[in-house]
Amino acid sequence: MTGPERAGGWLPGGLGSSAAPAWEGSSATAWDDDATQVITAVKEKPAPAAEAPTVPAAKPRAGWADVAKGVCILLVVMWHVIMKHYLQIDWHLPAPIPGLWGTFGDQLLPLRMPVFFTISGLFAAAAVQRSWKVTARSRIAKFYYLYVVWFVVHTTVLAMVPSFETLAAHSALDVLEQVTITPTNLWYLVALAVYFVVAKLSRNLPVAAVLVPAFLLSATASAGLLAAPGNRGQLYQNLFFFLAGLRLKPWVERWARTANLRMLLVGGAGYLVVMLALRQLGAKQWFGVWPVVSAMAVVVGVAAAVQLERLTRVGDLLAKLGRNTLPIYVMHMPLLALMHAALLRPFSSASTPIQIMLALFLPLVLTGLLAGVCLTLNGWIRSAGGTWLFDLPSAKKSSEPAKPVTPVAEPVEPSPEPMWDEQPTMVLPQAR
């Protein structure tokens, strides 16, 4: 989601720059692929001969996956706020507070998009099993369509703010390149379209035959051994996590069910130690280091999401964000560019006391402000009939009357036990 810049030399093109996301959500904002649901045991009972078949009630989404997505989208926005606005301010402070925020964002590079794509892979299980015709429209064409639509919006707005440092098209050749092989900050949408193609083509292959090549691709790209201008490297690096979420879904769910606070604290401490060691050894671009550390970050991230879900108010708020990540993802960058143009000069010339307050709290305030504005605009745009900005328009003519369907009362046959990759993600039990 970032352009070719990076922080601390960690990723070619910057992360958070970062999933997914992974992102459909509620019926208002279709973003992730399939709702996370409760799995309940069903006893087979013969339907009474005189009664019509009962329709099962809709099952609720599990909170932990949505919480993880909500945290990730906030971290993505914060990363862009820090790198593209906050660190561009001319600070004159007695303490290196801006550098601390930059370091904070840098340490989360292995977590943001790998967690997003892992959750996206979990949600993609059922969609991958559908026919090519259905998947091609509902997933592949949809995500690329959204990329092109918002590419036009981003390019138009960014042309008005040339001082905003991010990957943007400045010529016809740039446009051609960025809609084909070198995606912009909207690269997550392109990645999902491409990843669904890969997932469909490889769905009948053994797990190892899919994940090992994806891991090697990620390791090669993150080590700088593969040409990856712009955000193309992000597509190479994160395919592994999407496929891992898809193919290792039962293991991810099992970890989410068993993770507790002690495991989170131990895992988080281990992650920090590893990141410090990599910094001291200069090993961030060693072959295989990035995907391994990112896999560790995914484990910690899932455990953290489980704990946050159990904090009712915080968990509910983050889960709501997690179900509405698409409008935040596609709209926050042009809004940030406009804020940057308006705020850079006054913030740079502010007095030292004001700059101290800005240095301490500006990333948090702008992140929350951008997320709120994006969700508000999303509501206004949809109310005005702009749903085509967030979903692929239907091929059916709206003027055609709906054909009545005559219900047929037949005995309900028990559904066969679904394969693992068709099962929805389970809701976690309450902590004891």
CSV table of C-alpha atoms in Angstrom, one decimal:
chain,number,residue,atom,x,y,z
A,1,MET,CA,0.0,0.0,0.0
A,2,THR,CA,2.9,2.2,0.1
A,3,GLY,CA,4.9,3.3,-2.9
A,4,PRO,CA,8.5,2.3,-3.5
A,5,GLU,CA,9.7,3.9,-0.3
A,6,ARG,CA,10.4,1.8,2.8
A,7,ALA,CA,11.2,2.2,6.4
A,8,GLY,CA,14.4,0.8,7.9
A,9,GLY,CA,15.1,-1.1,4.7
A,10,TRP,CA,12.7,-3.9,5.8
A,11,LEU,CA,10.5,-4.4,2.7
A,12,PRO,CA,10.9,-3.4,-0.9
A,13,GLY,CA,8.0,-1.1,-1.3
A,14,GLY,CA,6.9,-0.9,2.3
A,15,LEU,CA,4.2,-3.0,3.9
A,16,GLY,CA,1.1,-1.7,5.3
A,17,SER,CA,1.6,0.0,2.3
A,18,SER,CA,-0.6,-3.0,5.0
A,19,ALA,CA,-4.1,-6.4,4.2
A,20,ALA,CA,-6.6,-6.8,4.0
A,21,PRO,CA,-7.4,-7.3,3.2
A,22,ALA,CA,-8.2,-9.4,3.0
A,23,TRP,CA,-12.1,-7.5,2.6
A,24,GLU,CA,-15.7,-8.1,2.5
A,25,GLY,CA,-17.8,-7.4,5.4
A,26,SER,CA,-21.5,-7.0,6.2
A,27,SER,CA,-24.1,-6.8,3.5
A,28,ALA,CA,-23.5,-3.1,3.2
A,29,THR,CA,-19.8,-3.5,2.4
A,30,ALA,CA,-19.1,-6.9,0.8
A,31,TRP,CA,-15.4,-7.2,1.2
A,32,ASP,CA,-14.3,-10.5,2.7
A,33,ASP,CA,-15.3,-13.7,1.0
A,34,ASP,CA,-17.5,-15.6,3.5
A,35,ALA,CA,-18.8,-14.7,6.9
A,36,THR,CA,-17.1,-16.4,9.8
A,37,GLN,CA,-19.8,-18.5,11.4
A,38,VAL,CA,-20.5,-20.7,14.4
A,39,ILE,CA,-20.3,-24.5,13.8
A,40,THR,CA,-23.0,-26.4,15.7
A,41,ALA,CA,-23.7,-30.0,15.9
A,42,VAL,CA,-26.8,-31.0,14.1
A,43,LYS,CA,-28.8,-34.0,15.0
A,44,GLU,CA,-30.6,-35.6,12.1
A,45,LYS,CA,-34.4,-35.6,12.6
A,46,PRO,CA,-36.9,-36.7,10.0
A,47,ALA,CA,-39.2,-33.8,8.9
A,48,PRO,CA,-42.9,-34.3,9.6
A,49,ALA,CA,-44.7,-35.3,6.5
A,50,ALA,CA,-47.2,-32.4,6.8
A,51,GLU,CA,-44.7,-29.7,7.4
A,52,ALA,CA,-42.6,-27.7,5.0
A,53,PRO,CA,-38.8,-27.9,5.3
A,54,THR,CA,-37.3,-25.4,7.8
A,55,VAL,CA,-34.8,-22.9,6.6
A,56,PRO,CA,-31.8,-22.6,9.0
A,57,ALA,CA,-31.3,-19.2,10.5
A,58,ALA,CA,-28.3,-17.1,9.5
A,59,LYS,CA,-25.3,-17.9,11.7
A,60,PRO,CA,-23.4,-15.1,13.4
A,61,ARG,CA,-19.9,-14.1,12.4
A,62,ALA,CA,-17.1,-14.9,14.8
A,63,GLY,CA,-15.6,-11.8,16.3
A,64,TRP,CA,-11.9,-12.6,16.5
A,65,ALA,CA,-11.3,-12.6,12.7
A,66,ASP,CA,-13.1,-9.3,12.3
A,67,VAL,CA,-11.2,-7.9,15.2
A,68,ALA,CA,-7.9,-8.9,13.5
A,69,LYS,CA,-9.0,-7.2,10.3
A,70,GLY,CA,-10.1,-4.1,12.2
A,71,VAL,CA,-6.7,-3.8,13.9
A,72,CYS,CA,-4.9,-4.4,10.7
A,73,ILE,CA,-6.7,-1.7,8.8
A,74,LEU,CA,-6.0,0.8,11.5
A,75,LEU,CA,-2.3,-0.1,11.4
A,76,VAL,CA,-2.3,0.3,7.6
A,77,VAL,CA,-3.8,3.8,7.9
A,78,MET,CA,-1.4,4.7,10.7
A,79,TRP,CA,1.6,3.5,8.7
A,80,HIS,CA,0.6,5.8,5.9
A,81,VAL,CA,0.0,8.7,8.2
A,82,ILE,CA,3.5,8.2,9.8
A,83,MET,CA,5.4,7.7,6.6
A,84,LYS,CA,3.6,10.0,4.2
A,85,HIS,CA,2.7,12.9,6.4
A,86,TYR,CA,4.0,12.8,10.0
A,87,LEU,CA,7.7,12.2,9.1
A,88,GLN,CA,7.5,14.8,6.4
A,89,ILE,CA,6.8,17.6,8.9
A,90,ASP,CA,9.7,19.9,9.7
A,91,TRP,CA,10.1,19.1,13.4
A,92,HIS,CA,12.1,21.2,15.8
A,93,LEU,CA,11.9,19.3,19.0
A,94,PRO,CA,14.3,18.7,21.9
A,95,ALA,CA,13.5,14.9,21.8
A,96,PRO,CA,13.4,12.4,18.9
A,97,ILE,CA,9.7,11.6,19.3
A,98,PRO,CA,9.0,11.3,15.5
A,99,GLY,CA,11.8,8.8,15.2
A,100,LEU,CA,10.1,6.6,17.9
A,101,TRP,CA,6.8,6.6,15.9
A,102,GLY,CA,8.8,5.6,12.8
A,103,THR,CA,10.4,2.8,14.7
A,104,PHE,CA,7.1,1.6,16.0
A,105,GLY,CA,5.6,1.4,12.5
A,106,ASP,CA,8.7,-0.3,11.2
A,107,GLN,CA,8.4,-3.1,13.8
A,108,LEU,CA,4.9,-4.0,12.7
A,109,LEU,CA,5.8,-4.4,9.0
A,110,PRO,CA,5.8,-8.2,9.3
A,111,LEU,CA,2.4,-8.2,10.9
A,112,ARG,CA,0.0,-5.9,9.1
A,113,MET,CA,-0.5,-7.5,5.7
A,114,PRO,CA,0.5,-11.1,6.5
A,115,VAL,CA,-2.3,-11.2,9.1
A,116,PHE,CA,-4.7,-9.5,6.7
A,117,PHE,CA,-4.0,-12.0,4.0
A,118,THR,CA,-4.2,-15.0,6.3
A,119,ILE,CA,-7.7,-13.9,7.4
A,120,SER,CA,-8.6,-13.4,3.7
A,121,GLY,CA,-7.5,-16.9,3.0
A,122,LEU,CA,-9.7,-18.2,5.8
A,123,PHE,CA,-12.7,-16.4,4.3
A,124,ALA,CA,-11.9,-17.6,0.8
A,125,ALA,CA,-12.3,-21.3,1.4
A,126,ALA,CA,-15.9,-21.7,0.2
A,127,ALA,CA,-15.4,-19.2,-2.7
A,128,VAL,CA,-12.5,-21.2,-4.1
A,129,GLN,CA,-14.7,-24.3,-4.3
A,130,ARG,CA,-17.3,-22.7,-6.5
A,131,SER,CA,-17.2,-22.9,-10.3
A,132,TRP,CA,-14.8,-20.8,-12.3
A,133,LYS,CA,-17.7,-18.8,-13.7
A,134,VAL,CA,-18.9,-17.8,-10.3
A,135,THR,CA,-15.4,-17.1,-8.8
A,136,ALA,CA,-14.3,-15.2,-11.9
A,137,ARG,CA,-17.1,-12.7,-11.5
A,138,SER,CA,-17.6,-12.5,-7.7
A,139,ARG,CA,-13.9,-12.4,-6.8
A,140,ILE,CA,-11.4,-12.0,-9.6
A,141,ALA,CA,-13.3,-9.5,-11.8
A,142,LYS,CA,-14.8,-7.8,-8.8
A,143,PHE,CA,-11.4,-7.0,-7.1
A,144,TYR,CA,-9.7,-5.9,-10.4
A,145,TYR,CA,-12.8,-3.7,-11.2
A,146,LEU,CA,-12.5,-2.0,-7.8
A,147,TYR,CA,-8.8,-1.5,-8.4
A,148,VAL,CA,-9.4,0.2,-11.7
A,149,VAL,CA,-12.2,2.4,-10.4
A,150,TRP,CA,-10.2,3.6,-7.4
A,151,PHE,CA,-7.0,3.9,-9.4
A,152,VAL,CA,-8.8,6.6,-11.4
A,153,VAL,CA,-9.9,8.4,-8.2
A,154,HIS,CA,-6.4,8.2,-6.6
A,155,THR,CA,-4.7,9.3,-9.8
A,156,THR,CA,-7.0,12.3,-10.1
A,157,VAL,CA,-6.6,13.4,-6.5
A,158,LEU,CA,-2.9,12.8,-6.3
A,159,ALA,CA,-2.4,14.9,-9.4
A,160,MET,CA,-3.7,17.9,-7.4
A,161,VAL,CA,-1.1,17.2,-4.6
A,162,PRO,CA,2.2,16.7,-6.3
A,163,SER,CA,4.1,17.2,-3.1
A,164,PHE,CA,2.6,14.1,-1.5
A,165,GLU,CA,5.2,11.4,-1.8
A,166,THR,CA,3.6,8.1,-3.0
A,167,LEU,CA,3.4,6.0,-6.1
A,168,ALA,CA,1.1,7.8,-8.7
A,169,ALA,CA,0.8,8.0,-12.4
A,170,HIS,CA,2.2,11.1,-14.1
A,171,SER,CA,2.0,9.9,-17.8
A,172,ALA,CA,0.1,7.6,-20.1
A,173,LEU,CA,2.9,5.1,-19.8
A,174,ASP,CA,2.6,5.2,-16.0
A,175,VAL,CA,-1.1,4.5,-16.2
A,176,LEU,CA,-0.5,1.5,-18.5
A,177,GLU,CA,2.1,0.1,-16.1
A,178,GLN,CA,0.1,0.7,-13.0
A,179,VAL,CA,-3.1,-1.0,-14.2
A,180,THR,CA,-1.2,-4.0,-15.4
A,181,ILE,CA,2.1,-5.0,-13.8
A,182,THR,CA,3.1,-2.5,-11.1
A,183,PRO,CA,0.1,-1.7,-8.9
A,184,THR,CA,-0.2,1.4,-6.8
A,185,ASN,CA,-1.1,1.7,-3.1
A,186,LEU,CA,-4.3,-0.2,-4.0
A,187,TRP,CA,-2.2,-3.3,-4.7
A,188,TYR,CA,-4.2,-5.3,-2.2
A,189,LEU,CA,-7.1,-5.4,-4.6
A,190,VAL,CA,-4.9,-6.7,-7.4
A,191,ALA,CA,-3.4,-9.2,-5.1
A,192,LEU,CA,-6.7,-10.7,-4.2
A,193,ALA,CA,-7.7,-11.1,-7.8
A,194,VAL,CA,-4.4,-12.8,-8.6
A,195,TYR,CA,-4.5,-15.0,-5.5
A,196,PHE,CA,-7.9,-16.3,-6.3
A,197,VAL,CA,-6.7,-17.4,-9.7
A,198,VAL,CA,-3.7,-19.2,-8.1
A,199,ALA,CA,-5.9,-20.7,-5.4
A,200,LYS,CA,-8.4,-22.1,-8.0
A,201,LEU,CA,-5.7,-23.5,-10.2
A,202,SER,CA,-3.9,-25.2,-7.3
A,203,ARG,CA,-7.0,-26.3,-5.3
A,204,ASN,CA,-6.5,-30.0,-6.1
A,205,LEU,CA,-2.7,-30.1,-5.4
A,206,PRO,CA,-1.3,-31.3,-2.1
A,207,VAL,CA,-0.7,-28.7,0.6
A,208,ALA,CA,3.1,-28.9,0.4
A,209,ALA,CA,3.1,-28.5,-3.4
A,210,VAL,CA,1.3,-25.2,-2.9
A,211,LEU,CA,2.8,-23.7,0.2
A,212,VAL,CA,6.5,-24.6,-0.4
A,213,PRO,CA,6.7,-22.7,-3.8
A,214,ALA,CA,4.8,-19.8,-2.3
A,215,PHE,CA,7.2,-19.6,0.6
A,216,LEU,CA,10.2,-19.7,-1.7
A,217,LEU,CA,8.7,-16.9,-3.8
A,218,SER,CA,8.1,-14.8,-0.6
A,219,ALA,CA,11.7,-15.5,0.6
A,220,THR,CA,13.2,-14.6,-2.8
A,221,ALA,CA,11.2,-11.4,-3.2
A,222,SER,CA,11.8,-10.2,0.4
A,223,ALA,CA,15.6,-10.9,0.1
A,224,GLY,CA,15.7,-8.5,-2.9
A,225,LEU,CA,16.6,-11.3,-5.3
A,226,LEU,CA,13.6,-10.7,-7.6
A,227,ALA,CA,12.9,-7.5,-9.5
A,228,ALA,CA,9.9,-5.9,-7.9
A,229,PRO,CA,9.4,-2.2,-8.7
A,230,GLY,CA,6.6,-0.3,-6.9
A,231,ASN,CA,4.4,-2.6,-5.0
A,232,ARG,CA,4.9,-5.6,-7.2
A,233,GLY,CA,7.0,-7.2,-4.5
A,234,GLN,CA,4.1,-7.2,-2.1
A,235,LEU,CA,2.2,-9.5,-4.4
A,236,TYR,CA,5.1,-12.0,-4.4
A,237,GLN,CA,5.6,-11.8,-0.6
A,238,ASN,CA,2.1,-12.2,0.6
A,239,LEU,CA,0.8,-15.0,-1.6
A,240,PHE,CA,2.1,-17.5,0.9
A,241,PHE,CA,0.0,-16.1,3.7
A,242,PHE,CA,-3.2,-16.1,1.7
A,243,LEU,CA,-2.6,-19.7,0.7
A,244,ALA,CA,-1.6,-20.6,4.2
A,245,GLY,CA,-4.9,-19.2,5.6
A,246,LEU,CA,-6.8,-21.1,2.9
A,247,ARG,CA,-5.0,-24.5,3.2
A,248,LEU,CA,-4.2,-24.5,6.9
A,249,LYS,CA,-7.5,-23.2,8.1
A,250,PRO,CA,-8.1,-25.9,10.7
A,251,TRP,CA,-4.7,-25.2,12.3
A,252,VAL,CA,-5.4,-21.5,12.4
A,253,GLU,CA,-8.8,-22.1,14.0
A,254,ARG,CA,-7.3,-24.5,16.5
A,255,TRP,CA,-4.7,-22.0,17.6
A,256,ALA,CA,-7.4,-19.3,17.9
A,257,ARG,CA,-9.5,-21.6,20.1
A,258,THR,CA,-6.6,-22.4,22.5
A,259,ALA,CA,-4.7,-19.1,22.6
A,260,ASN,CA,-4.8,-17.4,25.9
A,261,LEU,CA,-3.3,-14.3,27.5
A,262,ARG,CA,-0.2,-16.0,28.7
A,263,MET,CA,0.5,-17.4,25.2
A,264,LEU,CA,0.1,-13.9,23.8
A,265,LEU,CA,2.5,-12.4,26.3
A,266,VAL,CA,5.1,-15.0,25.6
A,267,GLY,CA,4.7,-14.9,21.9
A,268,GLY,CA,4.7,-11.1,21.8
A,269,ALA,CA,7.9,-11.0,23.9
A,270,GLY,CA,9.5,-13.5,21.6
A,271,TYR,CA,8.5,-11.5,18.5
A,272,LEU,CA,10.1,-8.3,20.0
A,273,VAL,CA,13.3,-10.2,20.8
A,274,VAL,CA,13.5,-11.5,17.2
A,275,MET,CA,12.9,-8.1,15.7
A,276,LEU,CA,15.6,-6.6,17.9
A,277,ALA,CA,18.0,-9.4,17.0
A,278,LEU,CA,17.3,-8.8,13.3
A,279,ARG,CA,18.0,-5.1,13.7
A,280,GLN,CA,21.3,-5.8,15.5
A,281,LEU,CA,22.4,-8.4,13.0
A,282,GLY,CA,21.2,-6.6,9.9
A,283,ALA,CA,19.5,-9.8,8.9
A,284,LYS,CA,16.2,-8.3,7.7
A,285,GLN,CA,16.9,-9.3,4.1
A,286,TRP,CA,18.5,-12.7,4.7
A,287,PHE,CA,16.8,-15.3,2.6
A,288,GLY,CA,13.8,-16.7,4.3
A,289,VAL,CA,13.8,-14.4,7.3
A,290,TRP,CA,10.9,-12.2,6.3
A,291,PRO,CA,8.3,-15.0,5.8
A,292,VAL,CA,9.4,-16.8,8.9
A,293,VAL,CA,9.2,-13.7,11.1
A,294,SER,CA,5.9,-12.8,9.4
A,295,ALA,CA,4.5,-16.2,10.2
A,296,MET,CA,5.5,-15.7,13.8
A,297,ALA,CA,3.7,-12.3,13.7
A,298,VAL,CA,0.6,-14.0,12.4
A,299,VAL,CA,0.6,-16.4,15.3
A,300,VAL,CA,0.9,-13.5,17.7
A,301,GLY,CA,-1.7,-11.4,15.8
A,302,VAL,CA,-4.3,-14.1,16.0
A,303,ALA,CA,-3.8,-14.5,19.7
A,304,ALA,CA,-4.0,-10.8,20.2
A,305,ALA,CA,-7.3,-10.6,18.3
A,306,VAL,CA,-8.7,-13.4,20.5
A,307,GLN,CA,-7.9,-11.4,23.6
A,308,LEU,CA,-9.3,-8.1,22.2
A,309,GLU,CA,-12.5,-9.8,21.2
A,310,ARG,CA,-13.1,-10.6,24.8
A,311,LEU,CA,-12.9,-6.9,25.8
A,312,THR,CA,-16.6,-6.3,24.8
A,313,ARG,CA,-16.6,-2.6,23.9
A,314,VAL,CA,-13.2,-2.6,22.3
A,315,GLY,CA,-13.8,-5.9,20.6
A,316,ASP,CA,-17.2,-4.8,19.2
A,317,LEU,CA,-15.7,-1.5,17.8
A,318,LEU,CA,-12.8,-3.3,16.1
A,319,ALA,CA,-15.0,-6.0,14.8
A,320,LYS,CA,-17.3,-3.4,13.2
A,321,LEU,CA,-14.2,-1.8,11.5
A,322,GLY,CA,-13.2,-5.3,10.4
A,323,ARG,CA,-16.5,-5.7,8.6
A,324,ASN,CA,-16.1,-2.4,6.8
A,325,THR,CA,-12.5,-2.3,5.8
A,326,LEU,CA,-13.0,-1.7,2.1
A,327,PRO,CA,-14.1,2.0,2.2
A,328,ILE,CA,-11.3,2.8,4.7
A,329,TYR,CA,-8.7,1.1,2.5
A,330,VAL,CA,-9.7,2.7,-0.8
A,331,MET,CA,-10.5,6.2,0.5
A,332,HIS,CA,-7.9,7.0,3.2
A,333,MET,CA,-5.0,7.7,0.9
A,334,PRO,CA,-6.5,10.5,-1.2
A,335,LEU,CA,-8.0,12.0,1.9
A,336,LEU,CA,-4.6,11.9,3.6
A,337,ALA,CA,-3.0,13.6,0.6
A,338,LEU,CA,-5.5,16.5,0.9
A,339,MET,CA,-4.8,16.7,4.6
A,340,HIS,CA,-1.1,16.7,4.0
A,341,ALA,CA,-1.4,19.6,1.6
A,342,ALA,CA,-3.4,21.6,4.1
A,343,LEU,CA,-1.5,20.8,7.3
A,344,LEU,CA,2.1,20.4,6.4
A,345,ARG,CA,3.1,24.1,6.5
A,346,PRO,CA,1.2,25.1,9.7
A,347,PHE,CA,2.4,22.0,11.5
A,348,SER,CA,6.0,22.6,10.4
A,349,SER,CA,5.9,26.3,11.6
A,350,ALA,CA,4.1,25.6,14.9
A,351,SER,CA,5.7,26.6,18.2
A,352,THR,CA,7.7,24.0,20.2
A,353,PRO,CA,4.9,23.3,22.8
A,354,ILE,CA,2.4,22.7,20.0
A,355,GLN,CA,4.8,20.5,18.1
A,356,ILE,CA,5.4,18.4,21.2
A,357,MET,CA,1.7,17.7,21.4
A,358,LEU,CA,1.5,17.0,17.7
A,359,ALA,CA,4.6,14.7,17.9
A,360,LEU,CA,3.0,12.7,20.7
A,361,PHE,CA,-0.6,12.3,19.4
A,362,LEU,CA,-0.8,13.2,15.7
A,363,PRO,CA,-0.5,9.6,14.3
A,364,LEU,CA,-3.3,8.4,16.6
A,365,VAL,CA,-5.6,11.4,16.0
A,366,LEU,CA,-5.2,11.4,12.2
A,367,THR,CA,-5.7,7.6,12.0
A,368,GLY,CA,-9.0,7.8,13.9
A,369,LEU,CA,-10.1,10.8,12.0
A,370,LEU,CA,-9.4,9.2,8.6
A,371,ALA,CA,-11.2,6.0,9.5
A,372,GLY,CA,-14.2,7.9,10.7
A,373,VAL,CA,-14.4,10.2,7.7
A,374,CYS,CA,-14.1,7.2,5.3
A,375,LEU,CA,-16.9,5.3,7.0
A,376,THR,CA,-19.1,8.5,7.0
A,377,LEU,CA,-18.4,9.1,3.3
A,378,ASN,CA,-19.1,5.4,2.6
A,379,GLY,CA,-22.6,5.9,4.0
A,380,TRP,CA,-23.3,9.1,2.1
A,381,ILE,CA,-22.0,7.6,-1.2
A,382,ARG,CA,-24.1,4.5,-0.9
A,383,SER,CA,-27.2,6.5,0.0
A,384,ALA,CA,-26.7,8.6,-3.1
A,385,GLY,CA,-26.6,5.4,-5.3
A,386,GLY,CA,-22.8,5.1,-5.5
A,387,THR,CA,-22.7,1.4,-4.6
A,388,TRP,CA,-20.8,0.8,-7.9
A,389,LEU,CA,-17.8,2.3,-6.2
A,390,PHE,CA,-17.7,-0.6,-3.7
A,391,ASP,CA,-19.0,-3.6,-5.7
A,392,LEU,CA,-19.1,-4.9,-9.2
A,393,PRO,CA,-22.4,-3.8,-10.8
A,394,SER,CA,-24.9,-6.5,-11.4
A,395,ALA,CA,-25.2,-7.8,-15.0
A,396,LYS,CA,-29.0,-8.2,-14.4
A,397,LYS,CA,-31.2,-5.3,-15.5
A,398,SER,CA,-32.9,-3.7,-12.4
A,399,SER,CA,-36.1,-3.1,-14.5
A,400,GLU,CA,-36.8,-6.8,-14.9
A,401,PRO,CA,-39.4,-8.0,-12.4
A,402,ALA,CA,-38.4,-10.7,-10.1
A,403,LYS,CA,-39.8,-14.1,-11.1
A,404,PRO,CA,-42.0,-15.7,-8.4
A,405,VAL,CA,-40.7,-18.9,-7.0
A,406,THR,CA,-43.1,-21.5,-6.0
A,407,PRO,CA,-41.9,-23.3,-2.9
A,408,VAL,CA,-42.0,-27.1,-3.0
A,409,ALA,CA,-42.5,-28.9,0.3
A,410,GLU,CA,-40.1,-31.8,0.3
A,411,PRO,CA,-38.4,-33.7,3.1
A,412,VAL,CA,-35.1,-32.1,4.0
A,413,GLU,CA,-32.1,-34.3,3.5
A,414,PRO,CA,-29.3,-34.0,6.0
A,415,SER,CA,-26.4,-32.1,4.5
A,416,PRO,CA,-23.2,-34.1,4.2
A,417,GLU,CA,-20.3,-33.1,6.5
A,418,PRO,CA,-18.4,-30.4,4.6
A,419,MET,CA,-14.8,-30.7,3.7
A,420,TRP,CA,-12.4,-28.7,5.9
A,421,ASP,CA,-11.9,-26.0,3.3
A,422,GLU,CA,-15.6,-25.4,3.1
A,423,GLN,CA,-16.2,-25.1,6.8
A,424,PRO,CA,-16.7,-21.6,8.2
A,425,THR,CA,-14.4,-20.3,10.8
A,426,MET,CA,-15.6,-21.1,14.3
A,427,VAL,CA,-16.6,-18.7,17.0
A,428,LEU,CA,-14.3,-19.0,20.0
A,429,PRO,CA,-15.6,-20.2,23.4
A,430,GLN,CA,-15.8,-17.6,26.1
A,431,ALA,CA,-12.7,-17.4,28.3
A,432,ARG,CA,-13.1,-19.2,31.7
